PDB file of C-alpha atoms in Angstrom:
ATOM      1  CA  UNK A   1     -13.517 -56.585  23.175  1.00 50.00           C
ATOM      2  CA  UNK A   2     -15.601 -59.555  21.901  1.00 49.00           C
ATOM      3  CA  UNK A   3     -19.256 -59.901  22.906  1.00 57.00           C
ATOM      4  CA  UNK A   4     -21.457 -63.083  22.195  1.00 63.00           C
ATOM      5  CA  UNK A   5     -25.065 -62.376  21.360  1.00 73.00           C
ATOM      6  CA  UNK A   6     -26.197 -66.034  20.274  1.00 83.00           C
ATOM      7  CA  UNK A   7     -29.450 -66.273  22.060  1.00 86.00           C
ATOM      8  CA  UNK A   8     -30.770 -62.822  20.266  1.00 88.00           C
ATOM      9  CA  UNK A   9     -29.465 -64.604  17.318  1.00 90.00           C
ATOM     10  CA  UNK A  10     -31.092 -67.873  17.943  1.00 91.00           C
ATOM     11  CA  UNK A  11     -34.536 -65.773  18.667  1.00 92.00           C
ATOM     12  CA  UNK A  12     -33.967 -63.955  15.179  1.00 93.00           C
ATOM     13  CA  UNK A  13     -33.161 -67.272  13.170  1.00 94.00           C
ATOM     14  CA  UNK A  14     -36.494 -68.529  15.272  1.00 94.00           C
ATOM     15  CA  UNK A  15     -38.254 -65.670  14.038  1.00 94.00           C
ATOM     16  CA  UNK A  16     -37.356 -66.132  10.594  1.00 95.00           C
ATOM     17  CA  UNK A  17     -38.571 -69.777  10.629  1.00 95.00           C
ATOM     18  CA  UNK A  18     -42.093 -68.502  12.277  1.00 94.00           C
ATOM     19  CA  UNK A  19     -42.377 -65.689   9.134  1.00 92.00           C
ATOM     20  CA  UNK A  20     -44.517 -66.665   6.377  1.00 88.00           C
ATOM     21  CA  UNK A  21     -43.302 -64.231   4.070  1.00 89.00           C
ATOM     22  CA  UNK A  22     -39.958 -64.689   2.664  1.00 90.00           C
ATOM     23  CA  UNK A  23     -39.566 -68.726   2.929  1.00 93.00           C
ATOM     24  CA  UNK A  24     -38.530 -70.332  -0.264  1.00 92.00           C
ATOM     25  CA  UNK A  25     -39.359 -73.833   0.221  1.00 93.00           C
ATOM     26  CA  UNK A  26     -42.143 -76.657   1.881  1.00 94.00           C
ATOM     27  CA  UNK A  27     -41.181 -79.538   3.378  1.00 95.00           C
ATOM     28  CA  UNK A  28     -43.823 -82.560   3.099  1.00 97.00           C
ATOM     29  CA  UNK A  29     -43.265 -84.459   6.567  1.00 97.00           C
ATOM     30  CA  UNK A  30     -45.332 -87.589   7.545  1.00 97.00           C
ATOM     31  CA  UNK A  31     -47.390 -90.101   5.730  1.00 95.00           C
ATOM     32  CA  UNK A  32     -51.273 -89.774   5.395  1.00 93.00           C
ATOM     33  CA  UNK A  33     -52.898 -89.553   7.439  1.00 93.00           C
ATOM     34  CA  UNK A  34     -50.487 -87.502   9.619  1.00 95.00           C
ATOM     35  CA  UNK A  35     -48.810 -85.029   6.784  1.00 97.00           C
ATOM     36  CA  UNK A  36     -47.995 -81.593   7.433  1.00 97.00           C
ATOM     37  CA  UNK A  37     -46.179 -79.638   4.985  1.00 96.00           C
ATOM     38  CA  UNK A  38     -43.461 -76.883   6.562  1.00 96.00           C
ATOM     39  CA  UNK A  39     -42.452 -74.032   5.215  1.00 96.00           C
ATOM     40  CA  UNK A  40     -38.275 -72.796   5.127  1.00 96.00           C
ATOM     41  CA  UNK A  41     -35.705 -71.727   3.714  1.00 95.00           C
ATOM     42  CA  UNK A  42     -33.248 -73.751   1.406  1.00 93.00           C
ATOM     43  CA  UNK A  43     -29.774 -71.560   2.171  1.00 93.00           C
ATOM     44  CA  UNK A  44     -30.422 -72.548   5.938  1.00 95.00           C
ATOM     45  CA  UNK A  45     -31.033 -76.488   5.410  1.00 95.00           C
ATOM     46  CA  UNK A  46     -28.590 -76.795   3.536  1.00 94.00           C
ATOM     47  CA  UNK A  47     -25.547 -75.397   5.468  1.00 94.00           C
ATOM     48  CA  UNK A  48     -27.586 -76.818   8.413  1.00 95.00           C
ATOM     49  CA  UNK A  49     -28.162 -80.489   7.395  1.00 95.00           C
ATOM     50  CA  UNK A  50     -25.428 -82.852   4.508  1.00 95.00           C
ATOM     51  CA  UNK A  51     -28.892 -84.409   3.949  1.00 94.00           C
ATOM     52  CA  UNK A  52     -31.187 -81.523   3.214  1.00 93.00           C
ATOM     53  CA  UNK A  53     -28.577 -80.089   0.658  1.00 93.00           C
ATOM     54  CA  UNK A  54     -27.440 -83.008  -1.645  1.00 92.00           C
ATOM     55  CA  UNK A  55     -31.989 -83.368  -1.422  1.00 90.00           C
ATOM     56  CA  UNK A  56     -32.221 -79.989  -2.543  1.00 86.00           C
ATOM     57  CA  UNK A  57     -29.559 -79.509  -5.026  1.00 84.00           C
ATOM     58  CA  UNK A  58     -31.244 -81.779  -7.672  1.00 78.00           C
ATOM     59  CA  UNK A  59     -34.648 -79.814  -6.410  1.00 70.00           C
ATOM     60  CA  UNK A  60     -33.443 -76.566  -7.012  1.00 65.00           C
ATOM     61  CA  UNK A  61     -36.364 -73.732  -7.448  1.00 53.00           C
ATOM     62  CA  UNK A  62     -37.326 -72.801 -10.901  1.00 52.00           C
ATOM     63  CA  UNK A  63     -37.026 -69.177 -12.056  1.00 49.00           C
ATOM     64  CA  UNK A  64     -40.449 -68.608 -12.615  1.00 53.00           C
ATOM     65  CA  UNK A  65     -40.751 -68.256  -8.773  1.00 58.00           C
ATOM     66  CA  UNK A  66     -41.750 -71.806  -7.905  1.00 66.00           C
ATOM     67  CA  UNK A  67     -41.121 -72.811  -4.658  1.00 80.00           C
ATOM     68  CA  UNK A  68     -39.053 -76.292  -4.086  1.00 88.00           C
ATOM     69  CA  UNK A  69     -41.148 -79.157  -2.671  1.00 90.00           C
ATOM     70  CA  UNK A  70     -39.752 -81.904  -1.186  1.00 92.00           C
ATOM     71  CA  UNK A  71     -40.564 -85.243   0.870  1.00 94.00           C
ATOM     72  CA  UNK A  72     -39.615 -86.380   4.316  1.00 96.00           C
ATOM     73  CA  UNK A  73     -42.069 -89.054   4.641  1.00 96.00           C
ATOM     74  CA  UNK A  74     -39.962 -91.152   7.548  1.00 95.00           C
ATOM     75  CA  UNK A  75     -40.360 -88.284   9.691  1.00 96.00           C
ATOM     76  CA  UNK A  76     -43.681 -87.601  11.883  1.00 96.00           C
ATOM     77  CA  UNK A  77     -44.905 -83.818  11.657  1.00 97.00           C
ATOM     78  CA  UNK A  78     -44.121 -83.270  15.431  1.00 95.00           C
ATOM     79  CA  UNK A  79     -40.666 -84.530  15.696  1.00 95.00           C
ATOM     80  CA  UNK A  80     -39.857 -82.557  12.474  1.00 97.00           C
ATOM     81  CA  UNK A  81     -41.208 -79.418  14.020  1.00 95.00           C
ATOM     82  CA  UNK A  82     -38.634 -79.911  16.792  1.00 94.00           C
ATOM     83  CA  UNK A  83     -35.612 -81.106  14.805  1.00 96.00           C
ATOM     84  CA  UNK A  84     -36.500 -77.681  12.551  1.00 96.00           C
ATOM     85  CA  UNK A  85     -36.401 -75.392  15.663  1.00 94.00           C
ATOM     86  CA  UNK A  86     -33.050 -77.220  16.247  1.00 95.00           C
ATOM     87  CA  UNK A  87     -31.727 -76.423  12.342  1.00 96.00           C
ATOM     88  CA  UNK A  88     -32.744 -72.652  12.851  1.00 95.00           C
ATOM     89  CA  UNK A  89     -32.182 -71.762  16.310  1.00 93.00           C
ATOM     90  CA  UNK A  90     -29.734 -74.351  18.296  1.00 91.00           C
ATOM     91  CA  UNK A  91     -32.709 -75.126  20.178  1.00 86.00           C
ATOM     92  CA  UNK A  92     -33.733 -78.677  20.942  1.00 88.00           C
ATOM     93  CA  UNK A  93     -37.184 -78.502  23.523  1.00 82.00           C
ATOM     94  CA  UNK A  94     -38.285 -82.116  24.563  1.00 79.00           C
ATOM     95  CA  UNK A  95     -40.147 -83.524  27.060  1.00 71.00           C
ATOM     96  CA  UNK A  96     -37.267 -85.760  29.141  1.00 65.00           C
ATOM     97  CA  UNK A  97     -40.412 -87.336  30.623  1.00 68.00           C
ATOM     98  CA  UNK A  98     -41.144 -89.106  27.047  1.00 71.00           C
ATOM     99  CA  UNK A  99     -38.095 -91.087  26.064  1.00 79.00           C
ATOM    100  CA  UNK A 100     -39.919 -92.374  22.568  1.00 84.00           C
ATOM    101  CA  UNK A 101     -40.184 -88.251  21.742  1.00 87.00           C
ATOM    102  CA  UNK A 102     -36.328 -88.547  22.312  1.00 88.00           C
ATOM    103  CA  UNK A 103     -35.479 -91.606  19.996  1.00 91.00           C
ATOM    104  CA  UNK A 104     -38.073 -90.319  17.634  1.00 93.00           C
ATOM    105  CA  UNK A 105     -35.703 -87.335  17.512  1.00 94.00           C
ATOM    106  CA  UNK A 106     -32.055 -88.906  17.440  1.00 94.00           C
ATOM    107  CA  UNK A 107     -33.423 -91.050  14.776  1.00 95.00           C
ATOM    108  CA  UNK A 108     -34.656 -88.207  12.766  1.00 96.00           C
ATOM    109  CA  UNK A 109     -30.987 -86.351  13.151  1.00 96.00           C
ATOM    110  CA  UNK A 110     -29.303 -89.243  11.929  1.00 95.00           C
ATOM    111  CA  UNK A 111     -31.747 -89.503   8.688  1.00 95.00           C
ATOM    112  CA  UNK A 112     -30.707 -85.505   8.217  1.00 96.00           C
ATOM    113  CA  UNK A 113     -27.193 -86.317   9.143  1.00 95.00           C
ATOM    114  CA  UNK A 114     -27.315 -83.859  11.908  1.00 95.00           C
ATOM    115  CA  UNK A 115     -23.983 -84.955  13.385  1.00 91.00           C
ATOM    116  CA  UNK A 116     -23.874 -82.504  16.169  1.00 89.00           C
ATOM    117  CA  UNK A 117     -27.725 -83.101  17.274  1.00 85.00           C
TER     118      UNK A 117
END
C-alpha cells in the first residue's frame, strides 16, 4: 500500500520556512528603499533552485557560525516572499486579478532558474 501525504508535507516545509530558529542563511531582496532581508535555509535553495546553489557554493557559511548573506537585488521583497513559499512548500498564492504580480513572478523564476515554476 502506498499513501501520499504531500500537503502535510508542504505545511511542514512551510513551517520550517516560518521558524526563526534553525535557518542558516538571509537573503537580501530589493533595492533601497524597498529591501527586506529573508531568512532560509541553504540545503533547501539549493536542491530547490540551479541559481540559488552555484550563488551559494562560493558563499558557503564560515565555521565560526556565520550565517551566509547573499543579494537578490532584481527581485522586489513581495514577489520573493511568494516565489520562497513556492521553493519550500509547492505553493504558488497569487492574485489572478493582478497580472503584473504574475509576470513579476515568472520573471523572478526564470532569474532562479525555477524551470518547473
Amino acid at each position: 500500500m502506498s499513501a501520499q501525504f504531500f500537503s502535510k508535507l508542504s505545511q511542514n516545509y512551510i513551517e520550517i520556512l516560518e521558524d526563526n530558529e534553525y535557518y542558516d542563511i538571509t537573503i537580501e531582496v530589493g533595492e533601497d528603499p524597498d529591501v527586506k532581508i529573508f531568512r532560509a535555509h541553504m540545503n533547501i535553495l539549493c536542491y530547490r533552485s540551479p541559481y540559488l546553489r552555484q550563488t551559494l557554493a562560493s558563499n558557503k557559511k564560515n565555521n565560526d557560525s556565520v550565517l551566509s548573506h547573499t543579494k537578490l537585488p532584481n527581485i522586489l521583497p513581495e514577489i520573493f516572499q511568494i516565489v520562497l513559499r513556492y521553493i519550500y512548500g509547492g505553493i504558488l498564492s497569487l492574485d489572478m486579478q493582478d497580472t503584473s504580480d504574475f509576470l513579476k513572478v515568472l520573471v523572478a523564476a526564470d532569474e532562479l532558474l525555477l524551470h518547473e515554476l
